[in-house]
Amino acid sequence: MPTCLPLVRRRCHSCASELFRPSGKFRVNANHKLIDAWLLVLCTGCGVTAKLTLLERVTVRSIRPELLDLLHHNDPGLTAALLQDPVVQRRNRIALDWDDAWRLDTDGSEHLDRETIDVAVRFAARIPVRPVRLIADGLGLSRAEVDRLITEGKIVSAVRLSGKLSGDFTFTLKR
Ligand SMILES: [Zn+2]
């Protein structure tokens, strides 16, 4: 689950940095009946502000009043949701950097000594993580041990456990 907002990967035009921090602020411009809205992000290198486009010349009537309200009040939940919105990411050509912005919660180590355990992993946000890392952390094993258990067929899953995942999965551990 997320512990804070992720950073935004985007090249800064003023310095060499490629990471921006969400400012928590929106800017809304109303021109006659058309509205533009941006999410403001700050360069982690030089502090310059960049604008991520959310709405571009959209008619007031087509926007849900609740959304306008959240934009005007710089709602933190809205920042989190919009940063993860694939449409916003594509439009602004950004990706998210989740390093140090999430944590793994487990039910504890009570059942880990059983011969066979089935484990369900749920993502509270679409955070790309290596399953091997999650399994190692959750089971208190090294990543090398988890790799070995996968190779030996003692950890099995319907999904590929190599590479990264950002959605729910289950696996079975057989001792
Ligand atoms: Zn910069």
JSON list of C-alpha atoms and ligand atoms in Angstrom, two decimals:
[
{"chain": "A", "resi": 1, "resn": "MET", "atom": "CA", "xyz": [0.00, 0.00, 0.00]},
{"chain": "A", "resi": 2, "resn": "PRO", "atom": "CA", "xyz": [1.14, 3.55, -0.65]},
{"chain": "A", "resi": 3, "resn": "THR", "atom": "CA", "xyz": [2.69, 5.43, 2.26]},
{"chain": "A", "resi": 4, "resn": "CYS", "atom": "CA", "xyz": [2.98, 8.75, 0.44]},
{"chain": "A", "resi": 5, "resn": "LEU", "atom": "CA", "xyz": [2.55, 10.19, -3.03]},
{"chain": "A", "resi": 6, "resn": "PRO", "atom": "CA", "xyz": [4.90, 8.82, -5.69]},
{"chain": "A", "resi": 7, "resn": "LEU", "atom": "CA", "xyz": [7.38, 11.04, -7.51]},
{"chain": "A", "resi": 8, "resn": "VAL", "atom": "CA", "xyz": [6.75, 11.96, -11.14]},
{"chain": "A", "resi": 9, "resn": "ARG", "atom": "CA", "xyz": [9.31, 11.04, -13.78]},
{"chain": "A", "resi": 10, "resn": "ARG", "atom": "CA", "xyz": [9.65, 13.94, -16.19]},
{"chain": "A", "resi": 11, "resn": "ARG", "atom": "CA", "xyz": [12.63, 15.75, -17.62]},
{"chain": "A", "resi": 12, "resn": "CYS", "atom": "CA", "xyz": [13.24, 19.20, -16.16]},
{"chain": "A", "resi": 13, "resn": "HIS", "atom": "CA", "xyz": [13.93, 21.95, -18.69]},
{"chain": "A", "resi": 14, "resn": "SER", "atom": "CA", "xyz": [15.84, 24.05, -16.15]},
{"chain": "A", "resi": 15, "resn": "CYS", "atom": "CA", "xyz": [18.21, 21.47, -14.68]},
{"chain": "A", "resi": 16, "resn": "ALA", "atom": "CA", "xyz": [19.30, 17.86, -15.20]},
{"chain": "A", "resi": 17, "resn": "SER", "atom": "CA", "xyz": [16.74, 16.37, -12.79]},
{"chain": "A", "resi": 18, "resn": "GLU", "atom": "CA", "xyz": [14.19, 13.83, -14.01]},
{"chain": "A", "resi": 19, "resn": "LEU", "atom": "CA", "xyz": [12.03, 13.71, -10.90]},
{"chain": "A", "resi": 20, "resn": "PHE", "atom": "CA", "xyz": [9.24, 16.00, -9.78]},
{"chain": "A", "resi": 21, "resn": "ARG", "atom": "CA", "xyz": [7.38, 16.04, -6.48]},
{"chain": "A", "resi": 22, "resn": "PRO", "atom": "CA", "xyz": [3.59, 16.61, -6.44]},
{"chain": "A", "resi": 23, "resn": "SER", "atom": "CA", "xyz": [2.97, 20.05, -4.93]},
{"chain": "A", "resi": 24, "resn": "GLY", "atom": "CA", "xyz": [-0.50, 19.11, -3.72]},
{"chain": "A", "resi": 25, "resn": "LYS", "atom": "CA", "xyz": [-1.89, 22.08, -5.62]},
{"chain": "A", "resi": 26, "resn": "PHE", "atom": "CA", "xyz": [-4.05, 22.46, -8.69]},
{"chain": "A", "resi": 27, "resn": "ARG", "atom": "CA", "xyz": [-4.48, 25.44, -10.94]},
{"chain": "A", "resi": 28, "resn": "VAL", "atom": "CA", "xyz": [-7.84, 26.06, -12.56]},
{"chain": "A", "resi": 29, "resn": "ASN", "atom": "CA", "xyz": [-8.40, 28.65, -15.27]},
{"chain": "A", "resi": 30, "resn": "ALA", "atom": "CA", "xyz": [-11.86, 29.57, -16.39]},
{"chain": "A", "resi": 31, "resn": "ASN", "atom": "CA", "xyz": [-12.20, 31.48, -19.63]},
{"chain": "A", "resi": 32, "resn": "HIS", "atom": "CA", "xyz": [-15.82, 32.19, -20.49]},
{"chain": "A", "resi": 33, "resn": "LYS", "atom": "CA", "xyz": [-17.37, 28.73, -20.32]},
{"chain": "A", "resi": 34, "resn": "LEU", "atom": "CA", "xyz": [-14.17, 26.79, -20.95]},
{"chain": "A", "resi": 35, "resn": "ILE", "atom": "CA", "xyz": [-12.00, 25.40, -18.20]},
{"chain": "A", "resi": 36, "resn": "ASP", "atom": "CA", "xyz": [-8.37, 24.35, -18.05]},
{"chain": "A", "resi": 37, "resn": "ALA", "atom": "CA", "xyz": [-6.96, 22.53, -15.06]},
{"chain": "A", "resi": 38, "resn": "TRP", "atom": "CA", "xyz": [-3.43, 21.47, -14.16]},
{"chain": "A", "resi": 39, "resn": "LEU", "atom": "CA", "xyz": [-1.74, 19.58, -11.39]},
{"chain": "A", "resi": 40, "resn": "LEU", "atom": "CA", "xyz": [1.36, 21.45, -10.24]},
{"chain": "A", "resi": 41, "resn": "VAL", "atom": "CA", "xyz": [4.57, 19.51, -9.62]},
{"chain": "A", "resi": 42, "resn": "LEU", "atom": "CA", "xyz": [7.95, 20.78, -8.39]},
{"chain": "A", "resi": 43, "resn": "CYS", "atom": "CA", "xyz": [11.36, 19.74, -9.70]},
{"chain": "A", "resi": 44, "resn": "THR", "atom": "CA", "xyz": [13.31, 17.86, -7.01]},
{"chain": "A", "resi": 45, "resn": "GLY", "atom": "CA", "xyz": [16.51, 19.40, -8.38]},
{"chain": "A", "resi": 46, "resn": "CYS", "atom": "CA", "xyz": [15.83, 23.11, -8.81]},
{"chain": "A", "resi": 47, "resn": "GLY", "atom": "CA", "xyz": [12.29, 23.56, -7.47]},
{"chain": "A", "resi": 48, "resn": "VAL", "atom": "CA", "xyz": [10.87, 24.90, -10.72]},
{"chain": "A", "resi": 49, "resn": "THR", "atom": "CA", "xyz": [7.11, 24.34, -11.13]},
{"chain": "A", "resi": 50, "resn": "ALA", "atom": "CA", "xyz": [5.74, 22.29, -14.01]},
{"chain": "A", "resi": 51, "resn": "LYS", "atom": "CA", "xyz": [2.10, 21.84, -14.95]},
{"chain": "A", "resi": 52, "resn": "LEU", "atom": "CA", "xyz": [0.52, 18.49, -15.74]},
{"chain": "A", "resi": 53, "resn": "THR", "atom": "CA", "xyz": [-2.56, 18.95, -17.91]},
{"chain": "A", "resi": 54, "resn": "LEU", "atom": "CA", "xyz": [-5.78, 17.53, -16.48]},
{"chain": "A", "resi": 55, "resn": "LEU", "atom": "CA", "xyz": [-8.48, 19.40, -18.39]},
{"chain": "A", "resi": 56, "resn": "GLU", "atom": "CA", "xyz": [-7.98, 21.31, -21.60]},
{"chain": "A", "resi": 57, "resn": "ARG", "atom": "CA", "xyz": [-10.66, 23.75, -22.78]},
{"chain": "A", "resi": 58, "resn": "VAL", "atom": "CA", "xyz": [-13.47, 21.65, -21.37]},
{"chain": "A", "resi": 59, "resn": "THR", "atom": "CA", "xyz": [-16.95, 23.15, -21.11]},
{"chain": "A", "resi": 60, "resn": "VAL", "atom": "CA", "xyz": [-18.06, 23.86, -17.56]},
{"chain": "A", "resi": 61, "resn": "ARG", "atom": "CA", "xyz": [-21.28, 21.92, -18.02]},
{"chain": "A", "resi": 62, "resn": "SER", "atom": "CA", "xyz": [-19.43, 18.71, -18.90]},
{"chain": "A", "resi": 63, "resn": "ILE", "atom": "CA", "xyz": [-17.49, 18.68, -15.63]},
{"chain": "A", "resi": 64, "resn": "ARG", "atom": "CA", "xyz": [-18.93, 17.10, -12.52]},
{"chain": "A", "resi": 65, "resn": "PRO", "atom": "CA", "xyz": [-19.40, 19.89, -9.91]},
{"chain": "A", "resi": 66, "resn": "GLU", "atom": "CA", "xyz": [-17.79, 17.64, -7.25]},
{"chain": "A", "resi": 67, "resn": "LEU", "atom": "CA", "xyz": [-14.62, 17.46, -9.34]},
{"chain": "A", "resi": 68, "resn": "LEU", "atom": "CA", "xyz": [-14.42, 21.23, -9.65]},
{"chain": "A", "resi": 69, "resn": "ASP", "atom": "CA", "xyz": [-14.90, 21.48, -5.92]},
{"chain": "A", "resi": 70, "resn": "LEU", "atom": "CA", "xyz": [-12.05, 19.05, -5.23]},
{"chain": "A", "resi": 71, "resn": "LEU", "atom": "CA", "xyz": [-9.78, 20.91, -7.68]},
{"chain": "A", "resi": 72, "resn": "HIS", "atom": "CA", "xyz": [-10.51, 24.25, -6.02]},
{"chain": "A", "resi": 73, "resn": "HIS", "atom": "CA", "xyz": [-9.77, 22.77, -2.58]},
{"chain": "A", "resi": 74, "resn": "ASN", "atom": "CA", "xyz": [-6.51, 21.09, -3.64]},
{"chain": "A", "resi": 75, "resn": "ASP", "atom": "CA", "xyz": [-7.86, 17.75, -2.48]},
{"chain": "A", "resi": 76, "resn": "PRO", "atom": "CA", "xyz": [-4.95, 15.38, -1.61]},
{"chain": "A", "resi": 77, "resn": "GLY", "atom": "CA", "xyz": [-6.92, 12.26, -2.56]},
{"chain": "A", "resi": 78, "resn": "LEU", "atom": "CA", "xyz": [-7.58, 13.74, -5.99]},
{"chain": "A", "resi": 79, "resn": "THR", "atom": "CA", "xyz": [-3.84, 14.29, -6.53]},
{"chain": "A", "resi": 80, "resn": "ALA", "atom": "CA", "xyz": [-3.18, 10.62, -5.71]},
{"chain": "A", "resi": 81, "resn": "ALA", "atom": "CA", "xyz": [-5.97, 9.40, -7.99]},
{"chain": "A", "resi": 82, "resn": "LEU", "atom": "CA", "xyz": [-5.07, 11.63, -10.95]},
{"chain": "A", "resi": 83, "resn": "LEU", "atom": "CA", "xyz": [-1.36, 10.78, -10.81]},
{"chain": "A", "resi": 84, "resn": "GLN", "atom": "CA", "xyz": [-2.32, 7.11, -11.20]},
{"chain": "A", "resi": 85, "resn": "ASP", "atom": "CA", "xyz": [-4.79, 7.80, -14.00]},
{"chain": "A", "resi": 86, "resn": "PRO", "atom": "CA", "xyz": [-3.42, 6.24, -17.21]},
{"chain": "A", "resi": 87, "resn": "VAL", "atom": "CA", "xyz": [-5.07, 9.01, -19.26]},
{"chain": "A", "resi": 88, "resn": "VAL", "atom": "CA", "xyz": [-3.25, 11.71, -17.27]},
{"chain": "A", "resi": 89, "resn": "GLN", "atom": "CA", "xyz": [0.02, 9.75, -17.50]},
{"chain": "A", "resi": 90, "resn": "ARG", "atom": "CA", "xyz": [-0.22, 9.35, -21.29]},
{"chain": "A", "resi": 91, "resn": "ARG", "atom": "CA", "xyz": [-1.32, 12.91, -21.93]},
{"chain": "A", "resi": 92, "resn": "ASN", "atom": "CA", "xyz": [1.63, 14.31, -19.97]},
{"chain": "A", "resi": 93, "resn": "ARG", "atom": "CA", "xyz": [4.09, 11.56, -20.93]},
{"chain": "A", "resi": 94, "resn": "ILE", "atom": "CA", "xyz": [4.94, 10.87, -17.31]},
{"chain": "A", "resi": 95, "resn": "ALA", "atom": "CA", "xyz": [5.60, 7.75, -15.29]},
{"chain": "A", "resi": 96, "resn": "LEU", "atom": "CA", "xyz": [5.54, 7.37, -11.52]},
{"chain": "A", "resi": 97, "resn": "ASP", "atom": "CA", "xyz": [8.46, 6.54, -9.26]},
{"chain": "A", "resi": 98, "resn": "TRP", "atom": "CA", "xyz": [7.21, 4.53, -6.27]},
{"chain": "A", "resi": 99, "resn": "ASP", "atom": "CA", "xyz": [10.60, 3.96, -4.59]},
{"chain": "A", "resi": 100, "resn": "ASP", "atom": "CA", "xyz": [10.18, 4.40, -0.81]},
{"chain": "A", "resi": 101, "resn": "ALA", "atom": "CA", "xyz": [6.51, 5.35, -1.30]},
{"chain": "A", "resi": 102, "resn": "TRP", "atom": "CA", "xyz": [4.92, 2.03, -0.37]},
{"chain": "A", "resi": 103, "resn": "ARG", "atom": "CA", "xyz": [5.03, -0.67, 2.27]},
{"chain": "A", "resi": 104, "resn": "LEU", "atom": "CA", "xyz": [4.13, -4.33, 2.55]},
{"chain": "A", "resi": 105, "resn": "ASP", "atom": "CA", "xyz": [1.59, -5.28, 5.23]},
{"chain": "A", "resi": 106, "resn": "THR", "atom": "CA", "xyz": [1.28, -8.96, 6.11]},
{"chain": "A", "resi": 107, "resn": "ASP", "atom": "CA", "xyz": [-1.02, -10.95, 8.38]},
{"chain": "A", "resi": 108, "resn": "GLY", "atom": "CA", "xyz": [2.05, -11.90, 10.39]},
{"chain": "A", "resi": 109, "resn": "SER", "atom": "CA", "xyz": [4.12, -15.06, 10.44]},
{"chain": "A", "resi": 110, "resn": "GLU", "atom": "CA", "xyz": [1.60, -17.35, 12.19]},
{"chain": "A", "resi": 111, "resn": "HIS", "atom": "CA", "xyz": [1.00, -19.88, 9.44]},
{"chain": "A", "resi": 112, "resn": "LEU", "atom": "CA", "xyz": [4.38, -19.79, 7.77]},
{"chain": "A", "resi": 113, "resn": "ASP", "atom": "CA", "xyz": [5.50, -23.09, 9.32]},
{"chain": "A", "resi": 114, "resn": "ARG", "atom": "CA", "xyz": [2.75, -25.11, 7.63]},
{"chain": "A", "resi": 115, "resn": "GLU", "atom": "CA", "xyz": [3.69, -27.53, 4.92]},
{"chain": "A", "resi": 116, "resn": "THR", "atom": "CA", "xyz": [1.69, -25.72, 2.28]},
{"chain": "A", "resi": 117, "resn": "ILE", "atom": "CA", "xyz": [0.49, -22.14, 2.40]},
{"chain": "A", "resi": 118, "resn": "ASP", "atom": "CA", "xyz": [-1.60, -20.20, -0.10]},
{"chain": "A", "resi": 119, "resn": "VAL", "atom": "CA", "xyz": [-0.93, -16.49, -0.10]},
{"chain": "A", "resi": 120, "resn": "ALA", "atom": "CA", "xyz": [-2.99, -13.73, -1.71]},
{"chain": "A", "resi": 121, "resn": "VAL", "atom": "CA", "xyz": [-1.25, -10.44, -2.48]},
{"chain": "A", "resi": 122, "resn": "ARG", "atom": "CA", "xyz": [-3.44, -7.39, -2.94]},
{"chain": "A", "resi": 123, "resn": "PHE", "atom": "CA", "xyz": [-2.28, -4.06, -4.34]},
{"chain": "A", "resi": 124, "resn": "ALA", "atom": "CA", "xyz": [-3.89, -0.96, -2.81]},
{"chain": "A", "resi": 125, "resn": "ALA", "atom": "CA", "xyz": [-2.50, 1.00, -5.79]},
{"chain": "A", "resi": 126, "resn": "ARG", "atom": "CA", "xyz": [-0.98, -0.09, -9.10]},
{"chain": "A", "resi": 127, "resn": "ILE", "atom": "CA", "xyz": [2.61, 0.00, -7.87]},
{"chain": "A", "resi": 128, "resn": "PRO", "atom": "CA", "xyz": [5.04, -1.97, -10.07]},
{"chain": "A", "resi": 129, "resn": "VAL", "atom": "CA", "xyz": [6.99, -4.27, -7.74]},
{"chain": "A", "resi": 130, "resn": "ARG", "atom": "CA", "xyz": [8.99, -7.45, -8.18]},
{"chain": "A", "resi": 131, "resn": "PRO", "atom": "CA", "xyz": [6.94, -10.35, -6.73]},
{"chain": "A", "resi": 132, "resn": "VAL", "atom": "CA", "xyz": [10.19, -12.00, -5.67]},
{"chain": "A", "resi": 133, "resn": "ARG", "atom": "CA", "xyz": [10.90, -9.02, -3.43]},
{"chain": "A", "resi": 134, "resn": "LEU", "atom": "CA", "xyz": [7.39, -9.08, -1.91]},
{"chain": "A", "resi": 135, "resn": "ILE", "atom": "CA", "xyz": [7.55, -12.83, -1.30]},
{"chain": "A", "resi": 136, "resn": "ALA", "atom": "CA", "xyz": [11.03, -12.57, 0.23]},
{"chain": "A", "resi": 137, "resn": "ASP", "atom": "CA", "xyz": [9.98, -9.71, 2.55]},
{"chain": "A", "resi": 138, "resn": "GLY", "atom": "CA", "xyz": [6.69, -11.38, 3.47]},
{"chain": "A", "resi": 139, "resn": "LEU", "atom": "CA", "xyz": [8.20, -14.77, 4.22]},
{"chain": "A", "resi": 140, "resn": "GLY", "atom": "CA", "xyz": [11.39, -13.46, 5.80]},
{"chain": "A", "resi": 141, "resn": "LEU", "atom": "CA", "xyz": [13.59, -15.11, 3.18]},
{"chain": "A", "resi": 142, "resn": "SER", "atom": "CA", "xyz": [16.37, -13.78, 0.99]},
{"chain": "A", "resi": 143, "resn": "ARG", "atom": "CA", "xyz": [15.58, -13.08, -2.65]},
{"chain": "A", "resi": 144, "resn": "ALA", "atom": "CA", "xyz": [18.09, -15.79, -3.63]},
{"chain": "A", "resi": 145, "resn": "GLU", "atom": "CA", "xyz": [16.14, -18.31, -1.53]},
{"chain": "A", "resi": 146, "resn": "VAL", "atom": "CA", "xyz": [12.87, -17.27, -3.17]},
{"chain": "A", "resi": 147, "resn": "ASP", "atom": "CA", "xyz": [14.46, -17.61, -6.61]},
{"chain": "A", "resi": 148, "resn": "ARG", "atom": "CA", "xyz": [15.64, -21.10, -5.64]},
{"chain": "A", "resi": 149, "resn": "LEU", "atom": "CA", "xyz": [12.18, -22.12, -4.36]},
{"chain": "A", "resi": 150, "resn": "ILE", "atom": "CA", "xyz": [10.63, -20.91, -7.63]},
{"chain": "A", "resi": 151, "resn": "THR", "atom": "CA", "xyz": [13.19, -22.85, -9.69]},
{"chain": "A", "resi": 152, "resn": "GLU", "atom": "CA", "xyz": [12.54, -25.97, -7.60]},
{"chain": "A", "resi": 153, "resn": "GLY", "atom": "CA", "xyz": [8.79, -25.63, -8.10]},
{"chain": "A", "resi": 154, "resn": "LYS", "atom": "CA", "xyz": [8.17, -25.06, -4.40]},
{"chain": "A", "resi": 155, "resn": "ILE", "atom": "CA", "xyz": [6.70, -21.63, -5.01]},
{"chain": "A", "resi": 156, "resn": "VAL", "atom": "CA", "xyz": [4.10, -21.74, -7.75]},
{"chain": "A", "resi": 157, "resn": "SER", "atom": "CA", "xyz": [1.76, -19.13, -9.17]},
{"chain": "A", "resi": 158, "resn": "ALA", "atom": "CA", "xyz": [-0.55, -18.63, -12.13]},
{"chain": "A", "resi": 159, "resn": "VAL", "atom": "CA", "xyz": [1.36, -15.41, -12.91]},
{"chain": "A", "resi": 160, "resn": "ARG", "atom": "CA", "xyz": [4.97, -15.00, -13.93]},
{"chain": "A", "resi": 161, "resn": "LEU", "atom": "CA", "xyz": [6.94, -14.26, -10.78]},
{"chain": "A", "resi": 162, "resn": "SER", "atom": "CA", "xyz": [9.95, -12.90, -12.66]},
{"chain": "A", "resi": 163, "resn": "GLY", "atom": "CA", "xyz": [9.81, -9.27, -13.73]},
{"chain": "A", "resi": 164, "resn": "LYS", "atom": "CA", "xyz": [7.39, -6.82, -12.15]},
{"chain": "A", "resi": 165, "resn": "LEU", "atom": "CA", "xyz": [3.69, -6.91, -11.31]},
{"chain": "A", "resi": 166, "resn": "SER", "atom": "CA", "xyz": [1.30, -4.13, -10.29]},
{"chain": "A", "resi": 167, "resn": "GLY", "atom": "CA", "xyz": [-1.88, -6.13, -9.73]},
{"chain": "A", "resi": 168, "resn": "ASP", "atom": "CA", "xyz": [-3.22, -8.76, -7.32]},
{"chain": "A", "resi": 169, "resn": "PHE", "atom": "CA", "xyz": [-1.82, -12.28, -7.49]},
{"chain": "A", "resi": 170, "resn": "THR", "atom": "CA", "xyz": [-1.70, -15.48, -5.46]},
{"chain": "A", "resi": 171, "resn": "PHE", "atom": "CA", "xyz": [1.01, -18.06, -4.95]},
{"chain": "A", "resi": 172, "resn": "THR", "atom": "CA", "xyz": [1.47, -21.34, -3.14]},
{"chain": "A", "resi": 173, "resn": "LEU", "atom": "CA", "xyz": [4.50, -22.28, -1.08]},
{"chain": "A", "resi": 174, "resn": "LYS", "atom": "CA", "xyz": [5.19, -25.99, -0.55]},
{"chain": "A", "resi": 175, "resn": "ARG", "atom": "CA", "xyz": [7.97, -27.04, 1.76]},
{"chain": "B", "resi": 1, "resn": "ZN", "atom": "ZN", "xyz": [14.91, 21.27, -12.31]}
]
